[in-house]
Amino acid sequence: MNKPVTNILLVGVGGQGILLASEILAEAFMLAGFDVKKSEIHGMSQRGGSVVSHVRFGTEVFSPVVPEGEGDILFGFELLETYRCLSLLKPGARVVVNDFRIPPPAVLLGQETYPEGLAEKINARFSNFQLIDGLKLAAEAGDPRAANTVLLGAVAQYLDIADGVWQKALEKMVPKKALPVNLKAFQLGRSL
Amino acid sequence: MSTEILSGNEAIARGAFEAGVRVASAYPGTPSTEILENIIKYPSINASWAPNEKVALEVAIGASFGGGRAIACMKHVGVNVAADPLFTLSYTGVGGGLVLVAADDPEMHSSQNEQDSRNYAKFAKIPMLEPADSQECKEFTRLAFELSEQFDTPVMIRSCTRISHGKSIVELGEPVKGLPEPKLVKNPAKLVMLPGNARVRHPLVEERTVRLSEYGDSWSINRADYRSAAMGIICTGVTYQYVREALPEAATLKLGMVHPLPKNLIREFAAKVERLFVVEELDPFIEEQVSAMGIAVTGKEVISLCGELSPGRIREAFARAGIITKTIDAQQPAQEKLPPRPPNMCPGCPHRGVFHLLSRANAYVTGDIGCYTLGFMPPLNAMDTCVCMGASISTASGIVRALPREEQQRVVAVIGDSTFLHTGVNSLMEMAYNQAPATVIILDNRITAMTGRQENPASGYTLTGIEAPEVNIPALCRTLGIRHVRVVDPYDLEATRSVLAEEMARPEPSVVVTNRPCCLIKGEGRFDRSPVLEVDSDACTGCRACLRIGCPAIEWLPALDGPKGKASIDPQLCTGCTLCQQLCKFDAIHRAGGTK
């Protein structure tokens, strides 16, 4: 069957585990038999800058970046960065966001304020919207650092990929020590 | 056959392994760094960091002259450093195959310019291959070695950020068998480029380019696909992927070899399409050559000379030029002004205090390439120039020669340990030799931090993690002729301030080495995290002194405790470096748990 390309964006702040989450996604799509490409810019952005990771899968994928205005699913690790990236999405796209703020430098210095009501503003533009307390669920799974896997689980609800494939992808990409916590975090996200 | 998802850099490393490479050398530079970091997965390859790109290429040249296949990897600006040996290597040719990977950075995600390395292949008269995804990164690396030996030439591979850091599926293969064993063979007529010998080689280089162009006409990595004949597009590398996405009906001539161009193939393609375009990132490299062939072609009048392309940008450009009708309306970006999120030095960074002091001292800071370039950012605002690796010291040395004495005293060069060893040593030698009265701060954090913590000749370890002799930086500076070399702990603000004041006042060249490991160095006790700090909000007067260092762990809470607001420290981020504590005049910052 010819499957058109699905465009997924993962956005947040350097250091939040976006790279790993996008690699687990890509691995799952390959294991499920699709062509997959992913891309993100690292380098300077690792020093606390904005990060946008693009993951695309389907029967045949050309560009490793999602064309502007064609994103199907956005996977937000942080509210402000999610809001900043909405123009990458197509109308009606699905947005799953961690209810979490990381103040940027000007806000830390008290020169600017962190915008209020971002979740509501995102919801107003995209009705397929889900706000998740990733940190709380990750803590429930055993480690607050697994918030990225909770989100991954939440997004997995909307992707037609079998459970066993997710399990295999997690086993391959997550360090052994952290696997049980991440498997649990994934399930908590998935059952939201 | 097994498949894996690999980045372009991982796939180039895999390609080098499958090609039977013996020696690999590089200097780290985004986006090329991970090639060598992945090559060490293959123990059959002798891989190492060189102090700079010129040395890396020369190491590869040596291995090649000895008969082994060799690879040198660098970012685009690194090729400038390696250009000297490259141009003569074009004349000598190779023993074992030699490949130079240059990773360009269109859009300057982590670079100081966006030069187009294709010009180097033309300038040095050597072939260049350009892969379009990870599978091609692996395949083209193997092919590049074959081409190198077949045509007795170094071969460049051009990657770009999207190819190097993008990931896609790769089929793994087996390493080649039956390559000749390296051994010493004397051939001075070919390898000693004195004028008499070089004059003999130059015509061979020119003939080689002609033969390569003809080879390219029928080489399968140059591929024409005729879809609709209305529009034919010549494209290479990641741009091919963007074109397929943005203009799926267009005929494409995808060039795997971007220099020399396969002229007959281009003529044939041009004849079969109604209108010919070149879509290329950065320079009109192909367009100008096609135009010079007398073929009508459209390129840069539609596609920008600046920045990275994308399917959207290509579609937008073609629609603006009236070539296609617009099909997708991009969503509007947020209308309100959002606080930007620029990169910042890490909490606990040993450079932060130094930049705070330079800012307070009203120094004129000549900067360099590394994490410390971020000292430019507010609130530190402590960098006034930044040109290229190693230039901070020579720029300082030059600027003081033009200035009156009272202005000279303000000039301070900052350079990291890795950058100092890269090309700073030469510059410091010059400064000492000519007694330029500027102050140099070597920000020694024991690692090449900006590119992701690579070892260097001063760090005590090699690429593969084996212990290595450490360059003694203060002793080296003295040997170069610097009489005043001071070493200071940058976490001790008062000591650092007084050393800086003394050395800046001195009418002679001087060096201050600030010595603290990067807080991201892993393991071996090289960085010790201290207990975190907290703000005693009763003692905090809201003076904001602690904010001046711009630490990401300190947040200003405007609404806390009355009209002025107070500072707060994030215990998850704080490393306990105490810089903020030293700036607090009201004794409001303490070790968490109440101890001072």
PDB file of C-alpha atoms in Angstrom, chain A residues 13 23 26-27 30 34-44 47-50 56 62-65 67-68 70 78 80-81 83-84 87 89-91 102-105 107-110 112-113 115 121 125-126, chain B residues 3-5 30 34 109-110 133 161-162 165-169 238 241-242 244-245 310-313 315 328 331-334 336-344 346 371 374 379 449-450 544 547 552 554-556:
ATOM      1  CA  VAL A  13      14.770  23.421  24.403  1.00  0.00           C
ATOM      2  CA  GLU A  23      15.410   8.698  17.240  1.00  0.00           C
ATOM      3  CA  ALA A  26      12.397   7.016  13.524  1.00  0.00           C
ATOM      4  CA  GLU A  27      13.511   3.577  14.648  1.00  0.00           C
ATOM      5  CA  MET A  30      11.778   1.784  10.115  1.00  0.00           C
ATOM      6  CA  PHE A  34       8.405   2.533   6.245  1.00  0.00           C
ATOM      7  CA  ASP A  35      10.947   4.818   4.645  1.00  0.00           C
ATOM      8  CA  VAL A  36      11.959   7.389   7.245  1.00  0.00           C
ATOM      9  CA  LYS A  37      14.077  10.525   7.372  1.00  0.00           C
ATOM     10  CA  LYS A  38      14.830  12.798  10.273  1.00  0.00           C
ATOM     11  CA  SER A  39      16.702  16.016  10.760  1.00  0.00           C
ATOM     12  CA  GLU A  40      17.539  18.556  13.405  1.00  0.00           C
ATOM     13  CA  ILE A  41      20.153  21.170  13.921  1.00  0.00           C
ATOM     14  CA  HIS A  42      22.520  20.581  16.760  1.00  0.00           C
ATOM     15  CA  GLY A  43      25.695  22.405  17.608  1.00  0.00           C
ATOM     16  CA  MET A  44      25.088  25.811  19.134  1.00  0.00           C
ATOM     17  CA  ARG A  47      23.573  25.369  24.693  1.00  0.00           C
ATOM     18  CA  GLY A  48      19.981  25.950  25.826  1.00  0.00           C
ATOM     19  CA  GLY A  49      18.666  27.201  22.487  1.00  0.00           C
ATOM     20  CA  SER A  50      15.476  26.251  20.636  1.00  0.00           C
ATOM     21  CA  ARG A  56       8.985  12.023   8.335  1.00  0.00           C
ATOM     22  CA  PHE A  62      12.504  12.857  -0.043  1.00  0.00           C
ATOM     23  CA  SER A  63      13.301  15.942   2.032  1.00  0.00           C
ATOM     24  CA  PRO A  64      14.599  15.377   5.577  1.00  0.00           C
ATOM     25  CA  VAL A  65      12.843  18.578   6.657  1.00  0.00           C
ATOM     26  CA  PRO A  67       7.967  21.682   4.407  1.00  0.00           C
ATOM     27  CA  GLU A  68       6.545  24.791   6.087  1.00  0.00           C
ATOM     28  CA  GLU A  70       2.726  20.704   6.190  1.00  0.00           C
ATOM     29  CA  GLU A  78       7.947  23.209  26.206  1.00  0.00           C
ATOM     30  CA  LEU A  80       6.816  28.743  24.364  1.00  0.00           C
ATOM     31  CA  GLU A  81       8.814  26.750  21.815  1.00  0.00           C
ATOM     32  CA  TYR A  83       3.838  28.216  20.263  1.00  0.00           C
ATOM     33  CA  ARG A  84       6.771  29.591  18.272  1.00  0.00           C
ATOM     34  CA  SER A  87       3.422  28.070  11.542  1.00  0.00           C
ATOM     35  CA  LEU A  89       1.796  22.959  10.889  1.00  0.00           C
ATOM     36  CA  LYS A  90      -1.043  22.378   8.489  1.00  0.00           C
ATOM     37  CA  PRO A  91      -4.553  23.468   9.505  1.00  0.00           C
ATOM     38  CA  ILE A 102      11.586  26.956  30.607  1.00  0.00           C
ATOM     39  CA  PRO A 103      12.163  30.692  30.878  1.00  0.00           C
ATOM     40  CA  PRO A 104      14.450  32.049  28.127  1.00  0.00           C
ATOM     41  CA  PRO A 105      17.359  34.396  29.034  1.00  0.00           C
ATOM     42  CA  VAL A 107      12.786  36.335  31.099  1.00  0.00           C
ATOM     43  CA  LEU A 108      15.377  35.078  33.609  1.00  0.00           C
ATOM     44  CA  LEU A 109      16.827  38.590  33.666  1.00  0.00           C
ATOM     45  CA  GLY A 110      13.422  40.130  34.327  1.00  0.00           C
ATOM     46  CA  GLU A 112      10.662  40.317  29.407  1.00  0.00           C
ATOM     47  CA  THR A 113       7.850  38.160  30.679  1.00  0.00           C
ATOM     48  CA  PRO A 115       3.808  34.872  27.643  1.00  0.00           C
ATOM     49  CA  LYS A 121      -3.808  30.106  22.519  1.00  0.00           C
ATOM     50  CA  ARG A 125      -5.758  27.452  16.720  1.00  0.00           C
ATOM     51  CA  PHE A 126      -5.600  23.668  16.845  1.00  0.00           C
TER      52      PHE A 126
ATOM     53  CA  THR B   3      19.575  -1.891   7.504  1.00  0.00           C
ATOM     54  CA  GLU B   4      20.079   0.833  10.060  1.00  0.00           C
ATOM     55  CA  ILE B   5      19.036   4.453  10.456  1.00  0.00           C
ATOM     56  CA  THR B  30      30.053  21.347  13.360  1.00  0.00           C
ATOM     57  CA  GLU B  34      30.620  12.967  14.294  1.00  0.00           C
ATOM     58  CA  HIS B 109      23.563  27.203  12.144  1.00  0.00           C
ATOM     59  CA  SER B 110      26.952  27.076  13.904  1.00  0.00           C
ATOM     60  CA  ASP B 133      21.043  11.080   1.838  1.00  0.00           C
ATOM     61  CA  THR B 161      24.333  20.310   7.770  1.00  0.00           C
ATOM     62  CA  ARG B 162      21.100  18.632   6.632  1.00  0.00           C
ATOM     63  CA  HIS B 165      22.961  15.606  10.798  1.00  0.00           C
ATOM     64  CA  GLY B 166      19.916  14.216   8.960  1.00  0.00           C
ATOM     65  CA  LYS B 167      19.166  10.527   9.359  1.00  0.00           C
ATOM     66  CA  SER B 168      17.832   7.985   6.896  1.00  0.00           C
ATOM     67  CA  ILE B 169      17.920   4.283   6.214  1.00  0.00           C
ATOM     68  CA  VAL B 238      20.027  17.572  -0.326  1.00  0.00           C
ATOM     69  CA  GLN B 241      15.418  15.925  -2.214  1.00  0.00           C
ATOM     70  CA  TYR B 242      13.888  19.375  -1.781  1.00  0.00           C
ATOM     71  CA  ARG B 244      11.563  16.197  -5.667  1.00  0.00           C
ATOM     72  CA  GLU B 245       9.340  17.273  -2.801  1.00  0.00           C
ATOM     73  CA  SER B 310      13.911  23.851   1.854  1.00  0.00           C
ATOM     74  CA  PRO B 311      10.977  22.492  -0.138  1.00  0.00           C
ATOM     75  CA  GLY B 312       8.935  25.479   1.032  1.00  0.00           C
ATOM     76  CA  ARG B 313      11.550  28.030   0.015  1.00  0.00           C
ATOM     77  CA  ARG B 315       8.168  26.376  -3.964  1.00  0.00           C
ATOM     78  CA  ILE B 328       0.171  25.743  -0.119  1.00  0.00           C
ATOM     79  CA  GLN B 331       0.501  29.416   8.242  1.00  0.00           C
ATOM     80  CA  GLN B 332       1.029  32.784   9.807  1.00  0.00           C
ATOM     81  CA  PRO B 333       3.722  32.905  12.492  1.00  0.00           C
ATOM     82  CA  ALA B 334       2.670  34.263  15.899  1.00  0.00           C
ATOM     83  CA  GLU B 336       3.017  38.987  19.113  1.00  0.00           C
ATOM     84  CA  LYS B 337       6.681  39.439  19.972  1.00  0.00           C
ATOM     85  CA  LEU B 338       7.924  36.317  21.750  1.00  0.00           C
ATOM     86  CA  PRO B 339      11.034  36.291  23.950  1.00  0.00           C
ATOM     87  CA  PRO B 340      13.847  34.786  21.847  1.00  0.00           C
ATOM     88  CA  ARG B 341      15.810  31.785  23.065  1.00  0.00           C
ATOM     89  CA  PRO B 342      19.424  32.231  21.980  1.00  0.00           C
ATOM     90  CA  PRO B 343      22.102  29.753  23.079  1.00  0.00           C
ATOM     91  CA  ASN B 344      23.847  30.593  26.348  1.00  0.00           C
ATOM     92  CA  CYS B 346      26.015  26.611  30.647  1.00  0.00           C
ATOM     93  CA  CYS B 371      31.791  28.289  23.493  1.00  0.00           C
ATOM     94  CA  LEU B 374      28.770  33.281  23.525  1.00  0.00           C
ATOM     95  CA  PRO B 379      24.045  40.502  29.692  1.00  0.00           C
ATOM     96  CA  ALA B 449      33.715  22.130  24.343  1.00  0.00           C
ATOM     97  CA  MET B 450      31.695  23.857  21.613  1.00  0.00           C
ATOM     98  CA  ARG B 544      20.025  42.307  40.718  1.00  0.00           C
ATOM     99  CA  LEU B 547      21.812  38.638  37.307  1.00  0.00           C
ATOM    100  CA  PRO B 552      20.635  30.178  33.278  1.00  0.00           C
ATOM    101  CA  ILE B 554      19.221  32.284  38.250  1.00  0.00           C
ATOM    102  CA  GLU B 555      15.728  33.590  37.636  1.00  0.00           C
ATOM    103  CA  TRP B 556      14.317  36.991  38.478  1.00  0.00           C
TER     104      TRP B 556
END
